Amino acid sequence: MAAKSHGKPGIVEADENYFGTVKTFKRKLKACKTCTEQEDITYLWVCVTADGLKKGFCGKKSGDSPLAMYQWLNIIDEAASLGANWLVLSLADPLEECESIWPISKWAQQVHGMTVGLHLKECASLTGKETKLIRQLDLDKTRVLLRCTSKKVPEKIEKQGITVWTANPQPDGEKPKCLGPKRMIFVNENGVLYTCGLVEGNNTYRIGHVEDGRLKHILNDPEAPRKVCDDIRVVTPGCDGCPALLAGFFQEM
């Protein structure tokens, strides 16, 4: 309006500069939004063993000091800062032998409000002892994941207040209906980060190690693989417990 009423070229130029600044700002904002979307993490998936939990993560080199409990909790903190609201622990050993998962799970639930999934590998049911142990957690924020056929176990059942889900909702051999590894951090029992659990052990998809630095910096490395080639992207037992896969079947996630 000022330009029309006074006809001053300087004001018109100022208006053009103003709109040019707004366009530049919007372009940068869009770029930031894209960057944020790439960094948005929903799931932290950790594979653990009783031995690994008692001693901490093994270092990158033999003789390295293991990670202490506070370092475990730092991993939870960093993942939560990136947006993770789910922690899935895939246990290769019996639940009662993995004593250190309890402080980790409680920290995730009480400090960050995360939902914890306990994936009991090779188990198709809960024992009385396991049920008692699990009940020490916040059951509203706890899911137990068991490998079983859909014919034997419903997608969701309740056992003494514990919600149980099928860890393998999709048959082996199919293309996984998952939300993709870009929204997930996978850590194996040695502290190595991979694109997802399906490709654990494949160095092509190795992202780094938890001791390499902050998770945000590791994941934002342009060389870090954040997707899996279609020709090997097939459901296998290695997909059991995958939170990105389960999210496609259990909308509560």
PDB file of C-alpha atoms in Angstrom:
ATOM      1  CA  MET A   1       0.000   0.000   0.000  1.00  0.00           C
ATOM      2  CA  ALA A   2       2.823   2.401   0.816  1.00  0.00           C
ATOM      3  CA  ALA A   3       4.315   1.875  -2.627  1.00  0.00           C
ATOM      4  CA  LYS A   4       1.022   2.710  -4.356  1.00  0.00           C
ATOM      5  CA  SER A   5       0.200   5.788  -2.292  1.00  0.00           C
ATOM      6  CA  HIS A   6       3.648   7.408  -2.449  1.00  0.00           C
ATOM      7  CA  GLY A   7       5.121   5.789  -5.544  1.00  0.00           C
ATOM      8  CA  LYS A   8       8.577   5.734  -4.042  1.00  0.00           C
ATOM      9  CA  PRO A   9      10.872   3.313  -5.862  1.00  0.00           C
ATOM     10  CA  GLY A  10      12.877   2.759  -2.713  1.00  0.00           C
ATOM     11  CA  ILE A  11       9.889   1.338  -0.916  1.00  0.00           C
ATOM     12  CA  VAL A  12       9.033  -0.904  -3.847  1.00  0.00           C
ATOM     13  CA  GLU A  13      12.610  -2.165  -3.769  1.00  0.00           C
ATOM     14  CA  ALA A  14      12.320  -2.738  -0.049  1.00  0.00           C
ATOM     15  CA  ASP A  15       9.116  -4.735  -0.610  1.00  0.00           C
ATOM     16  CA  GLU A  16      10.847  -6.861  -3.244  1.00  0.00           C
ATOM     17  CA  ASN A  17      13.716  -7.481  -0.859  1.00  0.00           C
ATOM     18  CA  TYR A  18      11.242  -8.372   1.846  1.00  0.00           C
ATOM     19  CA  PHE A  19       9.459 -10.958  -0.286  1.00  0.00           C
ATOM     20  CA  GLY A  20      12.778 -12.263  -1.505  1.00  0.00           C
ATOM     21  CA  THR A  21      13.835 -12.755   2.116  1.00  0.00           C
ATOM     22  CA  VAL A  22      10.576 -14.553   2.881  1.00  0.00           C
ATOM     23  CA  LYS A  23      11.073 -16.888  -0.089  1.00  0.00           C
ATOM     24  CA  THR A  24      14.614 -17.622   1.036  1.00  0.00           C
ATOM     25  CA  PHE A  25      13.397 -18.261   4.586  1.00  0.00           C
ATOM     26  CA  LYS A  26      10.659 -20.610   3.352  1.00  0.00           C
ATOM     27  CA  ARG A  27      13.167 -22.462   1.179  1.00  0.00           C
ATOM     28  CA  LYS A  28      15.533 -22.910   4.128  1.00  0.00           C
ATOM     29  CA  LEU A  29      12.640 -23.909   6.375  1.00  0.00           C
ATOM     30  CA  LYS A  30      11.620 -26.566   3.859  1.00  0.00           C
ATOM     31  CA  ALA A  31      15.198 -27.838   3.757  1.00  0.00           C
ATOM     32  CA  CYS A  32      15.297 -27.971   7.558  1.00  0.00           C
ATOM     33  CA  LYS A  33      11.997 -29.841   7.608  1.00  0.00           C
ATOM     34  CA  THR A  34      13.358 -32.391   5.144  1.00  0.00           C
ATOM     35  CA  CYS A  35      16.458 -32.776   7.302  1.00  0.00           C
ATOM     36  CA  THR A  36      14.321 -33.217  10.389  1.00  0.00           C
ATOM     37  CA  GLU A  37      12.193 -35.858   8.694  1.00  0.00           C
ATOM     38  CA  GLN A  38      15.322 -37.792   7.795  1.00  0.00           C
ATOM     39  CA  GLU A  39      16.515 -37.632  11.396  1.00  0.00           C
ATOM     40  CA  ASP A  40      13.140 -38.523  12.903  1.00  0.00           C
ATOM     41  CA  ILE A  41      13.630 -41.772  14.794  1.00  0.00           C
ATOM     42  CA  THR A  42      10.691 -43.669  16.261  1.00  0.00           C
ATOM     43  CA  TYR A  43      12.201 -46.991  17.323  1.00  0.00           C
ATOM     44  CA  LEU A  44      15.311 -48.095  19.194  1.00  0.00           C
ATOM     45  CA  TRP A  45      15.864 -51.829  18.675  1.00  0.00           C
ATOM     46  CA  VAL A  46      18.575 -53.509  20.748  1.00  0.00           C
ATOM     47  CA  CYS A  47      19.652 -57.157  20.595  1.00  0.00           C
ATOM     48  CA  VAL A  48      20.958 -58.352  23.951  1.00  0.00           C
ATOM     49  CA  THR A  49      22.344 -61.416  25.699  1.00  0.00           C
ATOM     50  CA  ALA A  50      22.737 -62.139  29.391  1.00  0.00           C
ATOM     51  CA  ASP A  51      26.515 -62.080  29.051  1.00  0.00           C
ATOM     52  CA  GLY A  52      26.453 -58.831  27.117  1.00  0.00           C
ATOM     53  CA  LEU A  53      24.197 -57.122  29.608  1.00  0.00           C
ATOM     54  CA  LYS A  54      26.267 -58.172  32.609  1.00  0.00           C
ATOM     55  CA  LYS A  55      29.525 -56.989  31.075  1.00  0.00           C
ATOM     56  CA  GLY A  56      28.223 -54.131  28.964  1.00  0.00           C
ATOM     57  CA  PHE A  57      28.742 -53.806  25.226  1.00  0.00           C
ATOM     58  CA  CYS A  58      31.960 -55.283  23.895  1.00  0.00           C
ATOM     59  CA  GLY A  59      34.301 -52.614  22.582  1.00  0.00           C
ATOM     60  CA  LYS A  60      35.259 -52.188  18.947  1.00  0.00           C
ATOM     61  CA  LYS A  61      38.640 -53.739  19.671  1.00  0.00           C
ATOM     62  CA  SER A  62      39.546 -56.625  21.932  1.00  0.00           C
ATOM     63  CA  GLY A  63      40.531 -55.306  25.332  1.00  0.00           C
ATOM     64  CA  ASP A  64      38.350 -52.188  25.131  1.00  0.00           C
ATOM     65  CA  SER A  65      36.518 -51.302  28.321  1.00  0.00           C
ATOM     66  CA  PRO A  66      32.861 -52.365  28.249  1.00  0.00           C
ATOM     67  CA  LEU A  67      30.098 -49.789  28.421  1.00  0.00           C
ATOM     68  CA  ALA A  68      28.867 -49.091  31.913  1.00  0.00           C
ATOM     69  CA  MET A  69      25.191 -48.828  32.834  1.00  0.00           C
ATOM     70  CA  TYR A  70      25.223 -45.024  32.588  1.00  0.00           C
ATOM     71  CA  GLN A  71      26.384 -45.403  28.973  1.00  0.00           C
ATOM     72  CA  TRP A  72      23.454 -47.705  28.269  1.00  0.00           C
ATOM     73  CA  LEU A  73      21.180 -45.021  29.690  1.00  0.00           C
ATOM     74  CA  ASN A  74      22.905 -42.376  27.563  1.00  0.00           C
ATOM     75  CA  ILE A  75      21.983 -44.397  24.477  1.00  0.00           C
ATOM     76  CA  ILE A  76      18.353 -44.328  25.614  1.00  0.00           C
ATOM     77  CA  ASP A  77      18.615 -40.573  26.225  1.00  0.00           C
ATOM     78  CA  GLU A  78      20.107 -39.878  22.802  1.00  0.00           C
ATOM     79  CA  ALA A  79      17.571 -42.030  20.981  1.00  0.00           C
ATOM     80  CA  ALA A  80      14.749 -40.280  22.848  1.00  0.00           C
ATOM     81  CA  SER A  81      16.187 -36.888  21.888  1.00  0.00           C
ATOM     82  CA  LEU A  82      15.921 -37.981  18.240  1.00  0.00           C
ATOM     83  CA  GLY A  83      12.242 -38.792  18.708  1.00  0.00           C
ATOM     84  CA  ALA A  84      12.330 -42.480  19.659  1.00  0.00           C
ATOM     85  CA  ASN A  85       9.308 -43.444  21.735  1.00  0.00           C
ATOM     86  CA  TRP A  86       9.789 -47.198  21.470  1.00  0.00           C
ATOM     87  CA  LEU A  87      12.501 -49.443  22.880  1.00  0.00           C
ATOM     88  CA  VAL A  88      12.477 -53.087  21.782  1.00  0.00           C
ATOM     89  CA  LEU A  89      14.902 -55.470  23.501  1.00  0.00           C
ATOM     90  CA  SER A  90      15.395 -58.753  21.641  1.00  0.00           C
ATOM     91  CA  LEU A  91      16.662 -61.290  24.193  1.00  0.00           C
ATOM     92  CA  ALA A  92      18.777 -64.169  22.968  1.00  0.00           C
ATOM     93  CA  ASP A  93      18.923 -65.635  26.495  1.00  0.00           C
ATOM     94  CA  PRO A  94      16.209 -66.458  29.051  1.00  0.00           C
ATOM     95  CA  LEU A  95      14.501 -63.461  30.593  1.00  0.00           C
ATOM     96  CA  GLU A  96      15.523 -64.336  34.159  1.00  0.00           C
ATOM     97  CA  GLU A  97      19.215 -64.287  33.127  1.00  0.00           C
ATOM     98  CA  CYS A  98      19.054 -60.774  31.672  1.00  0.00           C
ATOM     99  CA  GLU A  99      18.956 -58.878  34.930  1.00  0.00           C
ATOM    100  CA  SER A 100      20.219 -55.554  33.597  1.00  0.00           C
ATOM    101  CA  ILE A 101      17.305 -55.027  31.229  1.00  0.00           C
ATOM    102  CA  TRP A 102      15.132 -53.907  34.133  1.00  0.00           C
ATOM    103  CA  PRO A 103      16.910 -50.621  34.994  1.00  0.00           C
ATOM    104  CA  ILE A 104      17.203 -49.897  31.267  1.00  0.00           C
ATOM    105  CA  SER A 105      13.502 -50.561  30.673  1.00  0.00           C
ATOM    106  CA  LYS A 106      12.411 -48.552  33.707  1.00  0.00           C
ATOM    107  CA  TRP A 107      14.614 -45.631  32.665  1.00  0.00           C
ATOM    108  CA  ALA A 108      13.041 -45.642  29.194  1.00  0.00           C
ATOM    109  CA  GLN A 109       9.521 -45.764  30.620  1.00  0.00           C
ATOM    110  CA  GLN A 110       9.827 -43.432  33.607  1.00  0.00           C
ATOM    111  CA  VAL A 111      12.219 -40.813  32.256  1.00  0.00           C
ATOM    112  CA  HIS A 112      11.197 -40.694  28.596  1.00  0.00           C
ATOM    113  CA  GLY A 113       7.708 -42.197  28.559  1.00  0.00           C
ATOM    114  CA  MET A 114       8.818 -44.823  26.041  1.00  0.00           C
ATOM    115  CA  THR A 115       6.956 -48.046  25.454  1.00  0.00           C
ATOM    116  CA  VAL A 116       9.176 -51.089  25.982  1.00  0.00           C
ATOM    117  CA  GLY A 117       8.852 -54.243  23.907  1.00  0.00           C
ATOM    118  CA  LEU A 118      10.430 -57.405  25.349  1.00  0.00           C
ATOM    119  CA  HIS A 119      11.077 -59.790  22.483  1.00  0.00           C
ATOM    120  CA  LEU A 120      11.668 -63.257  23.901  1.00  0.00           C
ATOM    121  CA  LYS A 121      13.373 -65.158  21.106  1.00  0.00           C
ATOM    122  CA  GLU A 122      12.420 -68.806  20.592  1.00  0.00           C
ATOM    123  CA  CYS A 123       9.548 -68.441  23.090  1.00  0.00           C
ATOM    124  CA  ALA A 124       5.902 -69.017  22.278  1.00  0.00           C
ATOM    125  CA  SER A 125       4.473 -68.538  25.773  1.00  0.00           C
ATOM    126  CA  LEU A 126       5.184 -66.930  29.142  1.00  0.00           C
ATOM    127  CA  THR A 127       6.106 -68.859  32.259  1.00  0.00           C
ATOM    128  CA  GLY A 128       4.883 -67.855  35.707  1.00  0.00           C
ATOM    129  CA  LYS A 129       8.359 -66.623  36.644  1.00  0.00           C
ATOM    130  CA  GLU A 130       8.627 -64.526  33.503  1.00  0.00           C
ATOM    131  CA  THR A 131       5.197 -63.039  34.142  1.00  0.00           C
ATOM    132  CA  LYS A 132       6.197 -62.052  37.670  1.00  0.00           C
ATOM    133  CA  LEU A 133       9.380 -60.368  36.434  1.00  0.00           C
ATOM    134  CA  ILE A 134       7.608 -58.426  33.696  1.00  0.00           C
ATOM    135  CA  ARG A 135       4.985 -57.116  36.103  1.00  0.00           C
ATOM    136  CA  GLN A 136       7.587 -54.893  37.766  1.00  0.00           C
ATOM    137  CA  LEU A 137       7.393 -52.636  34.704  1.00  0.00           C
ATOM    138  CA  ASP A 138       4.696 -50.150  33.749  1.00  0.00           C
ATOM    139  CA  LEU A 139       2.346 -52.599  32.016  1.00  0.00           C
ATOM    140  CA  ASP A 140       0.572 -49.838  30.109  1.00  0.00           C
ATOM    141  CA  LYS A 141       3.907 -49.157  28.417  1.00  0.00           C
ATOM    142  CA  THR A 142       5.035 -52.775  28.045  1.00  0.00           C
ATOM    143  CA  ARG A 143       4.554 -55.263  25.212  1.00  0.00           C
ATOM    144  CA  VAL A 144       5.820 -58.843  25.168  1.00  0.00           C
ATOM    145  CA  LEU A 145       6.704 -60.180  21.727  1.00  0.00           C
ATOM    146  CA  LEU A 146       6.635 -63.963  21.152  1.00  0.00           C
ATOM    147  CA  ARG A 147       7.354 -65.965  18.026  1.00  0.00           C
ATOM    148  CA  CYS A 148       4.314 -68.040  17.206  1.00  0.00           C
ATOM    149  CA  THR A 149       1.897 -68.758  14.390  1.00  0.00           C
ATOM    150  CA  SER A 150      -1.166 -66.593  14.088  1.00  0.00           C
ATOM    151  CA  LYS A 151      -3.303 -69.729  14.394  1.00  0.00           C
ATOM    152  CA  LYS A 152      -2.005 -70.439  17.896  1.00  0.00           C
ATOM    153  CA  VAL A 153      -1.741 -66.935  19.291  1.00  0.00           C
ATOM    154  CA  PRO A 154      -4.033 -64.002  18.520  1.00  0.00           C
ATOM    155  CA  GLU A 155      -2.428 -60.782  17.388  1.00  0.00           C
ATOM    156  CA  LYS A 156      -2.998 -59.371  20.843  1.00  0.00           C
ATOM    157  CA  ILE A 157      -3.775 -61.154  24.107  1.00  0.00           C
ATOM    158  CA  GLU A 158      -3.697 -60.244  27.774  1.00  0.00           C
ATOM    159  CA  LYS A 159      -2.009 -62.353  30.454  1.00  0.00           C
ATOM    160  CA  GLN A 160      -2.330 -60.996  33.982  1.00  0.00           C
ATOM    161  CA  GLY A 161      -2.413 -57.475  32.618  1.00  0.00           C
ATOM    162  CA  ILE A 162       0.496 -58.044  30.220  1.00  0.00           C
ATOM    163  CA  THR A 163      -0.119 -57.310  26.552  1.00  0.00           C
ATOM    164  CA  VAL A 164       1.359 -60.028  24.320  1.00  0.00           C
ATOM    165  CA  TRP A 165       1.910 -59.533  20.611  1.00  0.00           C
ATOM    166  CA  THR A 166       3.069 -61.896  17.889  1.00  0.00           C
ATOM    167  CA  ALA A 167       6.709 -61.094  17.128  1.00  0.00           C
ATOM    168  CA  ASN A 168       6.383 -62.427  13.580  1.00  0.00           C
ATOM    169  CA  PRO A 169       3.062 -61.143  12.231  1.00  0.00           C
ATOM    170  CA  GLN A 170       4.110 -61.598   8.596  1.00  0.00           C
ATOM    171  CA  PRO A 171       5.038 -65.013   7.065  1.00  0.00           C
ATOM    172  CA  ASP A 172       8.673 -65.665   6.172  1.00  0.00           C
ATOM    173  CA  GLY A 173       9.534 -65.176   2.515  1.00  0.00           C
ATOM    174  CA  GLU A 174       7.276 -62.194   1.880  1.00  0.00           C
ATOM    175  CA  LYS A 175       8.347 -58.629   1.266  1.00  0.00           C
ATOM    176  CA  PRO A 176       8.245 -56.945   4.687  1.00  0.00           C
ATOM    177  CA  LYS A 177       5.452 -54.452   5.194  1.00  0.00           C
ATOM    178  CA  CYS A 178       7.578 -52.295   7.436  1.00  0.00           C
ATOM    179  CA  LEU A 179       7.909 -48.550   7.806  1.00  0.00           C
ATOM    180  CA  GLY A 180      11.536 -48.662   6.804  1.00  0.00           C
ATOM    181  CA  PRO A 181      14.864 -48.467   8.651  1.00  0.00           C
ATOM    182  CA  LYS A 182      15.131 -44.680   8.399  1.00  0.00           C
ATOM    183  CA  ARG A 183      12.915 -44.415  11.459  1.00  0.00           C
ATOM    184  CA  MET A 184      14.843 -46.978  13.472  1.00  0.00           C
ATOM    185  CA  ILE A 185      18.146 -47.477  15.271  1.00  0.00           C
ATOM    186  CA  PHE A 186      19.288 -51.098  15.530  1.00  0.00           C
ATOM    187  CA  VAL A 187      22.079 -52.044  17.939  1.00  0.00           C
ATOM    188  CA  ASN A 188      23.386 -55.593  18.292  1.00  0.00           C
ATOM    189  CA  GLU A 189      24.768 -57.113  21.489  1.00  0.00           C
ATOM    190  CA  ASN A 190      28.272 -55.883  20.642  1.00  0.00           C
ATOM    191  CA  GLY A 191      27.182 -52.265  20.318  1.00  0.00           C
ATOM    192  CA  VAL A 192      27.377 -52.235  16.510  1.00  0.00           C
ATOM    193  CA  LEU A 193      24.748 -50.214  14.653  1.00  0.00           C
ATOM    194  CA  TYR A 194      23.186 -51.650  11.508  1.00  0.00           C
ATOM    195  CA  THR A 195      20.523 -50.406   9.123  1.00  0.00           C
ATOM    196  CA  CYS A 196      18.137 -52.976  10.609  1.00  0.00           C
ATOM    197  CA  GLY A 197      18.162 -56.382  12.277  1.00  0.00           C
ATOM    198  CA  LEU A 198      17.592 -58.143   8.961  1.00  0.00           C
ATOM    199  CA  VAL A 199      21.111 -57.266   7.783  1.00  0.00           C
ATOM    200  CA  GLU A 200      22.958 -57.684  11.080  1.00  0.00           C
ATOM    201  CA  GLY A 201      26.471 -58.968  10.402  1.00  0.00           C
ATOM    202  CA  ASN A 202      26.504 -57.583   6.850  1.00  0.00           C
ATOM    203  CA  ASN A 203      29.195 -54.883   6.834  1.00  0.00           C
ATOM    204  CA  THR A 204      27.587 -53.241   3.815  1.00  0.00           C
ATOM    205  CA  TYR A 205      24.859 -52.071   6.173  1.00  0.00           C
ATOM    206  CA  ARG A 206      27.057 -51.333   9.170  1.00  0.00           C
ATOM    207  CA  ILE A 207      26.424 -47.765  10.336  1.00  0.00           C
ATOM    208  CA  GLY A 208      28.968 -47.604  13.131  1.00  0.00           C
ATOM    209  CA  HIS A 209      29.441 -48.335  16.809  1.00  0.00           C
ATOM    210  CA  VAL A 210      27.795 -46.728  19.834  1.00  0.00           C
ATOM    211  CA  GLU A 211      31.225 -45.540  20.974  1.00  0.00           C
ATOM    212  CA  ASP A 212      31.883 -43.708  17.695  1.00  0.00           C
ATOM    213  CA  GLY A 213      30.124 -40.587  18.975  1.00  0.00           C
ATOM    214  CA  ARG A 214      26.635 -39.188  19.355  1.00  0.00           C
ATOM    215  CA  LEU A 215      23.901 -41.177  17.641  1.00  0.00           C
ATOM    216  CA  LYS A 216      22.689 -38.079  15.810  1.00  0.00           C
ATOM    217  CA  HIS A 217      26.064 -37.544  14.165  1.00  0.00           C
ATOM    218  CA  ILE A 218      26.478 -41.223  13.309  1.00  0.00           C
ATOM    219  CA  LEU A 219      23.040 -41.460  11.713  1.00  0.00           C
ATOM    220  CA  ASN A 220      23.455 -38.171   9.816  1.00  0.00           C
ATOM    221  CA  ASP A 221      26.651 -39.349   8.175  1.00  0.00           C
ATOM    222  CA  PRO A 222      25.848 -39.160   4.428  1.00  0.00           C
ATOM    223  CA  GLU A 223      27.743 -42.406   3.946  1.00  0.00           C
ATOM    224  CA  ALA A 224      25.622 -44.258   6.506  1.00  0.00           C
ATOM    225  CA  PRO A 225      23.346 -46.829   4.822  1.00  0.00           C
ATOM    226  CA  ARG A 226      19.724 -46.171   5.772  1.00  0.00           C
ATOM    227  CA  LYS A 227      17.871 -48.578   3.488  1.00  0.00           C
ATOM    228  CA  VAL A 228      18.045 -52.234   2.447  1.00  0.00           C
ATOM    229  CA  CYS A 229      18.285 -53.395  -1.152  1.00  0.00           C
ATOM    230  CA  ASP A 230      15.034 -54.841  -2.455  1.00  0.00           C
ATOM    231  CA  ASP A 231      16.629 -58.093  -3.594  1.00  0.00           C
ATOM    232  CA  ILE A 232      17.436 -59.101   0.017  1.00  0.00           C
ATOM    233  CA  ARG A 233      14.504 -57.386   1.668  1.00  0.00           C
ATOM    234  CA  VAL A 234      12.552 -60.533   2.560  1.00  0.00           C
ATOM    235  CA  VAL A 235      10.911 -61.500   5.847  1.00  0.00           C
ATOM    236  CA  THR A 236      13.042 -63.972   7.818  1.00  0.00           C
ATOM    237  CA  PRO A 237      13.301 -64.878  11.535  1.00  0.00           C
ATOM    238  CA  GLY A 238      15.765 -61.978  11.677  1.00  0.00           C
ATOM    239  CA  CYS A 239      12.746 -59.693  11.301  1.00  0.00           C
ATOM    240  CA  ASP A 240      11.124 -61.064  14.473  1.00  0.00           C
ATOM    241  CA  GLY A 241      10.477 -58.290  16.956  1.00  0.00           C
ATOM    242  CA  CYS A 242      11.258 -55.551  14.433  1.00  0.00           C
ATOM    243  CA  PRO A 243       9.283 -52.524  15.675  1.00  0.00           C
ATOM    244  CA  ALA A 244       9.090 -50.992  12.198  1.00  0.00           C
ATOM    245  CA  LEU A 245       7.472 -54.209  10.923  1.00  0.00           C
ATOM    246  CA  LEU A 246       5.137 -54.607  13.887  1.00  0.00           C
ATOM    247  CA  ALA A 247       3.959 -51.024  13.482  1.00  0.00           C
ATOM    248  CA  GLY A 248       2.313 -52.041  10.211  1.00  0.00           C
ATOM    249  CA  PHE A 249       0.215 -54.656  11.997  1.00  0.00           C
ATOM    250  CA  PHE A 250      -0.382 -53.085  15.401  1.00  0.00           C
ATOM    251  CA  GLN A 251      -1.620 -49.556  14.921  1.00  0.00           C
ATOM    252  CA  GLU A 252      -1.170 -48.757  18.625  1.00  0.00           C
ATOM    253  CA  MET A 253       2.528 -48.439  17.976  1.00  0.00           C
TER     254      MET A 253
END
